[in-house]
Short mmCIF file of C-alpha atoms and ligand atoms in Angstrom, two decimals:
data_model
loop_
_atom_site.label_atom_id
_atom_site.label_comp_id
_atom_site.label_asym_id
_atom_site.label_seq_id
_atom_site.Cartn_x
_atom_site.Cartn_y
_atom_site.Cartn_z
CA MET S 15 -16.80 -24.42 -64.56
CA SER S 16 -14.57 -22.20 -66.57
CA GLU S 17 -13.19 -23.22 -69.87
CA ASN S 18 -10.31 -20.65 -70.24
CA HIS S 19 -8.28 -19.91 -67.11
CA ASN S 20 -5.86 -17.75 -68.90
CA SER S 21 -8.12 -14.85 -69.87
CA ALA S 22 -11.66 -13.53 -69.26
CA GLY S 23 -13.26 -10.84 -71.33
CA GLY S 24 -9.90 -10.25 -73.04
CA VAL S 25 -7.95 -9.44 -69.81
CA PRO S 26 -5.15 -11.90 -69.29
CA THR S 27 -4.86 -13.52 -65.92
CA THR S 28 -1.67 -14.32 -63.91
CA GLY S 29 -2.38 -18.06 -64.30
CA HIS S 30 -3.17 -18.52 -60.63
CA VAL S 31 -6.46 -20.33 -60.26
CA TRP S 32 -8.27 -21.33 -57.07
CA ASP S 33 -11.39 -23.38 -56.74
CA ASP S 34 -11.44 -23.99 -60.50
CA ASP S 35 -12.93 -20.64 -61.39
CA LEU S 36 -11.33 -17.97 -59.23
CA ALA S 37 -8.38 -16.32 -61.14
CA ASP S 38 -6.06 -13.40 -60.76
CA PHE S 39 -6.55 -10.71 -63.50
CA THR S 40 -3.64 -8.53 -64.57
CA ASN S 41 -5.81 -5.42 -64.64
CA GLN S 42 -3.96 -2.12 -63.85
CA PRO S 43 -5.04 -0.51 -60.60
CA PRO S 44 -7.34 2.59 -61.13
CA LYS S 45 -5.72 5.73 -62.27
CA TRP S 46 -6.46 7.78 -59.16
CA TRP S 47 -4.69 5.09 -57.09
CA MET S 48 -1.61 5.16 -59.29
CA LEU S 49 -1.51 8.93 -59.07
CA GLY S 50 -1.78 8.78 -55.33
CA LEU S 51 1.07 6.22 -55.16
CA THR S 52 3.27 8.27 -57.37
CA ALA S 53 2.57 11.50 -55.34
CA SER S 54 3.40 9.77 -52.11
CA ALA S 55 6.63 8.46 -53.53
CA ILE S 56 7.60 11.96 -54.64
CA TRP S 57 6.59 13.40 -51.21
CA VAL S 58 8.81 10.90 -49.47
CA VAL S 59 11.80 12.17 -51.45
CA VAL S 60 10.91 15.87 -50.75
CA TYR S 61 10.32 15.15 -47.11
CA PHE S 62 13.77 13.33 -46.83
CA ILE S 63 15.48 16.32 -48.33
CA MET S 64 13.74 18.98 -46.19
CA TYR S 65 13.68 17.21 -42.83
CA PRO S 66 16.28 15.31 -40.76
CA ALA S 67 15.65 11.80 -41.83
CA ILE S 68 18.52 9.88 -43.39
CA PRO S 69 20.96 8.12 -41.10
CA LEU S 70 24.50 8.20 -42.40
CA ALA S 71 27.07 5.51 -42.15
CA THR S 72 29.17 7.36 -39.61
CA ASN S 73 28.13 6.62 -36.10
CA GLY S 74 25.21 8.67 -34.89
CA THR S 75 25.22 11.22 -37.67
CA PHE S 76 22.33 11.85 -39.92
CA PHE S 77 21.50 14.05 -42.90
CA LYS S 78 20.04 17.21 -41.18
CA GLY S 79 17.72 18.27 -44.00
CA VAL S 80 17.87 21.52 -45.86
CA GLY S 81 14.83 22.89 -44.02
CA LEU S 82 11.87 24.71 -45.18
CA PRO S 83 12.27 27.60 -47.55
CA GLY S 84 12.75 30.68 -45.46
CA SER S 85 13.04 29.05 -42.03
CA GLY S 86 16.17 27.08 -42.22
CA GLN S 87 16.92 23.62 -40.83
CA TRP S 88 14.07 22.24 -38.78
CA THR S 89 14.75 20.72 -35.39
CA ALA S 90 12.32 19.66 -32.68
CA ILE S 91 14.16 21.99 -30.10
CA LYS S 92 13.74 24.95 -32.47
CA GLU S 93 10.05 24.21 -32.80
CA LEU S 94 9.63 23.86 -29.02
CA GLU S 95 11.56 27.20 -28.49
CA THR S 96 9.34 29.03 -30.94
CA ASP S 97 6.14 27.68 -29.39
CA THR S 98 7.46 28.52 -25.89
CA ALA S 99 8.41 31.99 -27.00
CA VAL S 100 4.82 32.52 -28.30
CA LEU S 101 3.38 31.38 -24.99
CA ASP S 102 5.91 33.50 -23.00
CA ALA S 103 4.85 36.56 -24.95
CA VAL S 104 1.26 35.96 -24.02
CA ARG S 105 2.10 35.28 -20.36
CA LYS S 106 4.66 37.96 -19.84
CA PRO S 107 2.39 40.96 -19.21
CA TYR S 108 0.43 38.92 -16.61
CA GLU S 109 3.47 37.54 -14.96
CA ASP S 110 5.04 41.08 -14.76
CA LYS S 111 1.90 42.52 -13.25
CA LEU S 112 1.62 39.63 -10.78
CA LYS S 113 4.97 40.59 -9.24
CA GLY S 114 3.58 43.85 -7.91
CA MET S 115 0.21 42.47 -6.67
CA GLU S 116 -0.98 41.23 -3.36
CA PRO S 117 -3.09 38.08 -3.39
CA ALA S 118 -6.25 40.00 -2.43
CA ALA S 119 -5.66 42.46 -5.43
CA ILE S 120 -5.27 39.56 -7.79
CA LEU S 121 -8.65 38.17 -6.59
CA ALA S 122 -10.28 41.52 -7.11
CA ASP S 123 -8.95 41.74 -10.69
CA ALA S 124 -11.18 39.54 -12.88
CA ASP S 125 -8.62 39.21 -15.66
CA MET S 126 -5.67 38.36 -13.31
CA SER S 127 -7.77 36.03 -11.32
CA GLU S 128 -8.86 34.15 -14.35
CA TYR S 129 -5.24 33.91 -15.57
CA VAL S 130 -4.18 32.63 -12.17
CA SER S 131 -6.96 30.06 -12.12
CA ARG S 132 -5.65 28.57 -15.33
CA SER S 133 -2.01 28.70 -14.59
CA GLY S 134 -2.39 27.48 -11.02
CA LYS S 135 -3.81 24.15 -11.92
CA VAL S 136 -0.38 22.67 -12.97
CA LEU S 137 1.34 24.21 -10.02
CA PHE S 138 -1.19 22.62 -7.64
CA SER S 139 -0.97 19.25 -9.26
CA ASP S 140 2.84 19.38 -9.10
CA ASN S 141 3.32 20.59 -5.58
CA CYS S 142 0.19 20.05 -3.54
CA GLY S 143 -1.96 17.33 -5.18
CA GLY S 144 0.12 14.53 -3.79
CA CYS S 145 -1.09 15.39 -0.20
CA HIS S 146 -4.31 17.36 -0.76
CA GLY S 147 -5.60 15.28 -3.62
CA GLN S 148 -6.10 16.53 -7.16
CA ASN S 149 -8.14 19.77 -7.02
CA GLY S 150 -7.97 19.78 -3.25
CA VAL S 151 -10.37 16.95 -2.57
CA GLY S 152 -8.11 15.49 -0.01
CA SER S 153 -6.53 12.13 0.03
CA MET S 154 -6.81 9.21 2.38
CA GLN S 155 -3.71 7.86 4.09
CA THR S 156 -3.01 4.48 2.81
CA GLY S 157 -0.14 2.08 3.02
CA ALA S 158 1.41 0.28 6.00
CA LYS S 159 3.11 3.29 7.42
CA PHE S 160 -0.22 5.05 8.03
CA ALA S 161 -2.46 2.13 8.38
CA GLN S 162 -0.97 1.17 11.72
CA ARG S 163 -1.90 4.60 13.00
CA GLU S 164 -5.26 4.60 11.44
CA GLN S 165 -4.69 8.15 10.20
CA GLY S 166 -7.48 9.84 8.39
CA LEU S 167 -6.81 12.36 5.61
CA MET S 168 -3.15 12.88 4.65
CA ALA S 169 -3.88 16.58 4.42
CA PRO S 170 -7.07 18.63 4.89
CA ILE S 171 -9.60 19.01 2.20
CA LEU S 172 -9.23 22.49 0.57
CA LEU S 173 -12.60 22.75 -1.11
CA ASP S 174 -14.79 23.32 1.85
CA ASP S 175 -15.05 26.22 4.12
CA ASP S 176 -13.87 24.41 7.13
CA TRP S 177 -10.49 25.90 7.86
CA LEU S 178 -7.92 25.04 10.51
CA TYR S 179 -5.90 28.13 9.96
CA GLY S 180 -8.28 30.39 8.05
CA GLY S 181 -9.54 30.78 4.54
CA GLU S 182 -8.62 34.42 3.84
CA VAL S 183 -6.39 34.61 0.85
CA GLU S 184 -3.56 36.13 2.89
CA THR S 185 -3.81 33.37 5.49
CA ILE S 186 -3.64 30.76 2.72
CA TYR S 187 -0.54 32.48 1.38
CA GLU S 188 0.99 32.42 4.81
CA THR S 189 0.17 28.71 5.19
CA ILE S 190 1.99 27.95 1.82
CA ALA S 191 4.92 30.27 2.50
CA GLU S 192 5.55 29.25 6.21
CA GLY S 193 4.16 25.81 6.42
CA ARG S 194 1.97 24.70 9.36
CA GLN S 195 2.31 22.13 12.05
CA GLY S 196 -0.68 21.95 14.42
CA MET S 197 0.17 20.61 17.86
CA MET S 198 -1.99 18.83 20.42
CA VAL S 199 -0.50 17.36 23.42
CA ALA S 200 -0.86 13.73 24.24
CA HIS S 201 -3.32 13.23 27.06
CA LYS S 202 -2.79 9.58 27.86
CA ASP S 203 -0.89 10.39 31.04
CA ILE S 204 -2.97 13.31 31.98
CA LEU S 205 -6.54 11.81 31.79
CA SER S 206 -8.05 8.64 33.14
CA ALA S 207 -9.57 6.07 30.72
CA ALA S 208 -13.08 7.07 31.86
CA GLU S 209 -12.38 10.75 31.17
CA ILE S 210 -11.03 10.02 27.73
CA ASP S 211 -14.12 7.93 27.11
CA THR S 212 -16.48 10.75 28.21
CA LEU S 213 -14.66 13.39 26.19
CA ALA S 214 -14.47 11.10 23.04
CA ASN S 215 -18.19 10.48 23.23
CA ALA S 216 -18.95 14.16 23.57
CA VAL S 217 -16.71 15.06 20.66
CA ALA S 218 -18.09 12.37 18.46
CA ALA S 219 -21.57 13.70 18.90
CA GLY S 220 -20.43 17.14 17.88
CA THR S 221 -21.08 18.57 21.34
CA PRO S 222 -17.66 18.70 23.09
CA THR S 223 -18.86 21.28 25.63
CA ALA S 224 -21.60 18.96 26.82
CA THR S 225 -19.15 17.59 29.29
CA PRO S 226 -17.55 19.93 31.87
CA LEU S 227 -14.27 18.00 31.36
CA PHE S 228 -13.79 19.82 28.12
CA ALA S 229 -13.15 23.05 30.02
CA GLU S 230 -11.66 21.40 33.16
CA LYS S 231 -9.02 19.51 31.21
CA GLY S 232 -7.97 22.42 29.18
CA CYS S 233 -9.31 21.42 25.80
CA THR S 234 -10.72 24.87 25.59
CA ALA S 235 -7.28 26.43 25.72
CA CYS S 236 -6.75 25.39 22.08
CA HIS S 237 -10.28 24.52 20.84
CA GLY S 238 -11.97 27.56 22.19
CA GLU S 239 -14.80 28.01 24.81
CA ASP S 240 -17.34 26.86 22.20
CA GLY S 241 -15.14 23.93 20.83
CA LYS S 242 -15.22 25.49 17.36
CA GLY S 243 -11.45 25.68 17.13
CA MET S 244 -9.07 28.61 16.90
CA HIS S 245 -7.46 29.66 13.64
CA ALA S 246 -4.44 30.94 15.39
CA MET S 247 -3.65 27.50 16.59
CA GLY S 248 -4.90 25.49 13.76
CA SER S 249 -7.03 23.40 16.21
CA ALA S 250 -9.90 21.65 14.56
CA ASN S 251 -13.58 22.69 14.85
CA LEU S 252 -14.96 19.78 17.11
CA THR S 253 -18.64 20.75 16.64
CA ASP S 254 -19.01 20.20 12.90
CA LYS S 255 -18.31 16.51 12.61
CA VAL S 256 -15.92 17.21 9.73
CA TRP S 257 -12.99 14.95 10.61
CA ARG S 258 -9.29 15.49 9.87
CA PHE S 259 -8.39 12.19 11.39
CA ASP S 260 -10.61 9.20 12.39
CA GLY S 261 -14.11 10.38 13.49
CA SER S 262 -15.09 7.08 15.21
CA ILE S 263 -15.17 6.99 18.98
CA GLU S 264 -11.94 4.78 18.95
CA GLY S 265 -10.31 7.10 16.54
CA ILE S 266 -11.09 10.14 18.57
CA LYS S 267 -9.76 8.41 21.77
CA GLN S 268 -6.67 7.77 19.78
CA THR S 269 -6.23 11.46 19.02
CA ILE S 270 -6.87 12.50 22.64
CA LYS S 271 -4.49 9.86 23.96
CA TYR S 272 -1.50 10.45 21.72
CA GLY S 273 -2.14 14.06 20.41
CA VAL S 274 -1.16 15.60 17.15
CA ASN S 275 2.55 16.15 16.30
CA SER S 276 3.10 15.69 20.01
CA GLY S 277 6.27 13.80 19.83
CA ASP S 278 4.61 10.60 21.16
CA PRO S 279 5.49 7.60 18.93
CA GLU S 280 1.75 6.95 18.34
CA THR S 281 0.87 10.58 17.67
CA ARG S 282 -1.03 11.70 14.59
CA VAL S 283 1.16 13.51 12.15
CA ALA S 284 0.09 16.69 10.42
CA ILE S 285 2.87 18.62 8.68
CA MET S 286 2.28 21.15 6.00
CA PRO S 287 5.60 21.77 4.40
CA ASN S 288 7.13 25.23 4.14
CA PHE S 289 7.40 26.24 0.37
CA THR S 290 9.76 29.16 0.83
CA GLU S 291 12.64 27.09 2.06
CA ALA S 292 15.28 26.16 -0.45
CA GLY S 293 13.31 28.20 -3.00
CA LYS S 294 10.80 25.42 -3.66
CA LEU S 295 8.32 27.96 -4.95
CA SER S 296 8.84 31.63 -5.99
CA THR S 297 6.69 34.35 -4.37
CA THR S 298 4.67 34.65 -7.51
CA GLU S 299 4.01 30.94 -7.68
CA MET S 300 2.87 31.07 -3.97
CA LYS S 301 0.57 33.91 -4.67
CA LYS S 302 -0.91 32.09 -7.60
CA LEU S 303 -1.58 29.04 -5.49
CA ALA S 304 -3.19 31.10 -2.61
CA VAL S 305 -5.56 32.57 -5.08
CA TYR S 306 -6.09 29.18 -6.80
CA VAL S 307 -6.85 27.44 -3.44
CA TYR S 308 -9.17 30.41 -2.36
CA LYS S 309 -11.03 29.95 -5.61
CA PHE S 310 -11.82 26.31 -4.92
CA GLY S 311 -14.79 27.94 -3.44
CA GLY S 312 -14.21 27.67 0.32
CA GLY S 313 -12.22 30.85 0.66
CA THR S 314 -13.31 33.41 3.20
CA ALA S 315 -14.14 36.71 1.49
CA PRO S 316 -12.19 39.66 2.61
CA VAL S 317 -14.19 42.22 4.71
CA VAL S 318 -14.81 45.04 2.33
CA GLU S 319 -15.61 48.40 3.91
CA ALA S 320 -18.11 49.53 1.42
CA PRO S 321 -18.79 53.32 1.35
CA VAL S 322 -22.17 53.94 2.91
CA ALA S 323 -23.07 56.20 0.08
CA ALA S 324 -22.99 53.36 -2.50
CA VAL S 325 -26.13 51.94 -1.07
CA ALA S 326 -28.17 55.11 -1.81
CA VAL S 327 -27.66 55.13 -5.54
CA ASP S 328 -30.63 57.07 -6.99
CA ALA S 329 -32.61 55.69 -9.69
CA ALA S 330 -31.53 58.20 -12.34
CA SER S 331 -27.81 57.61 -12.06
CA ALA S 332 -28.41 53.77 -11.98
CA THR S 333 -30.25 53.91 -15.28
CA GLU S 334 -27.53 56.18 -16.60
CA ALA S 335 -24.85 53.71 -15.67
CA ALA S 336 -26.70 50.83 -17.11
CA SER S 337 -27.10 52.42 -20.47
CA ALA S 338 -23.60 53.85 -20.71
CA PRO S 339 -21.45 52.16 -23.32
CA ALA S 340 -19.13 49.43 -21.89
CA ALA S 341 -15.67 50.76 -21.14
CA GLN S 342 -12.95 49.18 -23.15
C1 LIG J 430 3.46 16.62 2.48
C2 LIG J 430 2.09 16.79 2.34
C3 LIG J 430 1.58 18.22 1.96
C4 LIG J 430 1.97 18.94 0.81
C5 LIG J 430 2.93 18.61 -0.26
C6 LIG J 430 1.15 20.12 0.89
N1 LIG J 430 0.40 20.12 2.02
FE1 LIG J 430 -0.87 21.64 2.59
N2 LIG J 430 -1.15 20.68 4.36
C7 LIG J 430 -0.65 19.44 4.70
C8 LIG J 430 -1.08 19.09 6.11
C9 LIG J 430 -0.71 17.81 6.78
C10 LIG J 430 -1.89 20.18 6.58
C11 LIG J 430 -2.49 20.33 7.87
C12 LIG J 430 -1.49 20.95 8.83
C13 LIG J 430 -1.99 20.85 10.23
O1 LIG J 430 -2.90 20.10 10.51
O2 LIG J 430 -1.44 21.63 11.07
C14 LIG J 430 -1.88 21.13 5.47
C15 LIG J 430 -2.58 22.37 5.45
C16 LIG J 430 -2.74 23.16 4.37
C17 LIG J 430 -3.56 24.28 4.42
C18 LIG J 430 -4.36 24.82 5.59
C19 LIG J 430 -5.85 24.29 5.57
C20 LIG J 430 -6.62 24.79 6.66
O3 LIG J 430 -7.64 24.17 6.90
O4 LIG J 430 -6.37 25.89 7.21
C21 LIG J 430 -3.53 24.96 3.22
C22 LIG J 430 -4.27 26.16 2.62
C23 LIG J 430 -2.61 24.06 2.41
N3 LIG J 430 -2.21 23.06 3.16
C24 LIG J 430 -2.31 24.29 1.01
C25 LIG J 430 -1.30 23.67 0.36
C26 LIG J 430 -0.78 23.98 -0.91
C27 LIG J 430 -1.27 25.16 -1.73
C28 LIG J 430 0.21 23.15 -1.16
C29 LIG J 430 1.12 23.15 -2.41
C30 LIG J 430 2.00 24.21 -2.63
C31 LIG J 430 0.31 22.17 -0.12
N4 LIG J 430 -0.59 22.56 0.83
C32 LIG J 430 1.15 21.09 -0.06
C33 LIG J 430 0.07 18.57 3.96
C34 LIG J 430 0.67 18.98 2.67
C1 LIG J 431 -2.24 22.42 22.77
C2 LIG J 431 -3.45 22.70 22.04
C3 LIG J 431 -4.47 21.58 22.10
C4 LIG J 431 -5.13 21.04 23.22
C5 LIG J 431 -4.88 21.34 24.67
C6 LIG J 431 -6.07 20.06 22.81
N1 LIG J 431 -6.06 20.03 21.40
FE1 LIG J 431 -7.19 18.83 20.27
N2 LIG J 431 -6.30 19.49 18.56
C7 LIG J 431 -5.32 20.51 18.58
C8 LIG J 431 -4.97 20.79 17.19
C9 LIG J 431 -3.96 21.84 16.77
C10 LIG J 431 -5.70 19.86 16.38
C11 LIG J 431 -5.79 19.87 14.93
C12 LIG J 431 -4.70 19.10 14.29
C13 LIG J 431 -4.73 19.13 12.80
O1 LIG J 431 -5.72 18.84 12.16
O2 LIG J 431 -3.63 19.35 12.29
C14 LIG J 431 -6.49 19.09 17.33
C15 LIG J 431 -7.35 18.04 16.93
C16 LIG J 431 -8.16 17.41 17.79
C17 LIG J 431 -9.08 16.34 17.34
C18 LIG J 431 -9.19 15.74 15.90
C19 LIG J 431 -10.25 16.32 15.11
C20 LIG J 431 -10.49 15.81 13.79
O3 LIG J 431 -11.09 16.55 12.95
O4 LIG J 431 -10.03 14.62 13.46
C21 LIG J 431 -9.76 15.89 18.41
C22 LIG J 431 -10.75 14.91 18.49
C23 LIG J 431 -9.30 16.81 19.53
N3 LIG J 431 -8.29 17.61 19.05
C24 LIG J 431 -9.82 16.70 20.79
C25 LIG J 431 -9.28 17.40 21.88
C26 LIG J 431 -9.69 17.17 23.23
C27 LIG J 431 -10.92 16.38 23.68
C28 LIG J 431 -8.90 17.97 24.09
C29 LIG J 431 -8.87 18.05 25.61
C30 LIG J 431 -8.64 16.80 26.24
C31 LIG J 431 -7.93 18.65 23.13
N4 LIG J 431 -8.22 18.20 21.83
C32 LIG J 431 -6.94 19.43 23.61
C33 LIG J 431 -4.78 21.19 19.68
C34 LIG J 431 -5.10 20.97 20.97
#
């Protein structure tokens, strides 16, 4: 119970009382708080004068601000342009050098190859990721359009060393620049149901050559004598059980019956677009992407003809080389 609701310890209250003894004092807020408040109020005024902030009565116009001392009126575009200019200045020497380099040379140059790995990421996401999956992991065909055909991967996985056309950096470049479209004829009118069954079972087991039909029916013409595929034709390796389409017996029968890009309405579709047409990508961008894809890890290393003498380095010169100061 409080006797005096209007003051306590000499500090007057606002007169508001709750629960009999809970009252509002009229104490000043602490000094640091008042200073902070004043400083923010001043800052607001300064900010409003410096930056575009105050809308004017006239339609759509606003006070543009006097800008920062020395750098004139501030605009978001100006800031963006300055930032971009800084970035471009960093990139320019690399971009200039890239123009004269073949993909293999870029790979061999540690600095350039690192630059390309970094700048290729966005290019890949923008142009390739939709079909090949982010970072080349592949993406499944979903949605009604594909479900009815039970398609497998929308586009091949680019991370592994299983290549339809070849994993040399030049071949990857060629794939991007020219596009690819593997073709396998439809066999539904050429083979009997029993033959398709035998072939599908042999292929599913990863041993296509186990049946003489594989050679007799001309599969070897495109998939090779050993069934391992031929890069020149983009025909799949049928011995590794890595499937582009459906790897089940039924799925394989489907591929054999209707082919790939064969023109049959039921055919499997596999079209890698051409990125040169209509200037979709510049030569430099395609080079970057070839190196970027190669560096996913599945690339086929170029055959380097190492000079024989390099093997016979004598101990003395090896030690000398190791202790020599690093070149700048
Ligand atoms: C519209 C979907 C689509 C887009 C976009 C696409 N690809 Fe492809 N890509 C494919 C298909 C489908 C194939 C397989 C073609 C075939 O089977 O004949 C393929 C094949 C490839 C291959 C050959 C793989 C092998 O095993 O030899 C490479 C490399 C490749 N693409 C890289 C890229 C790059 C890099 C981009 C971006 C610039 C890209 N692709 C954009 C669908 C696409
Ligand atoms: C005219 C060339 C050609 C002939 C003939 C041919 N194929 Fe193919 N086949 C291809 C190509 C090209 C592909 C790969 C398509 C792709 O991935 O883009 C393929 C893919 C396949 C696949 C799918 C593999 C996967 O990973 O999903 C199977 C299965 C297959 N062929 C089996 C056969 C069998 C069995 C025969 C013989 C009856 C045969 N092919 C004859 C060109 C041919």
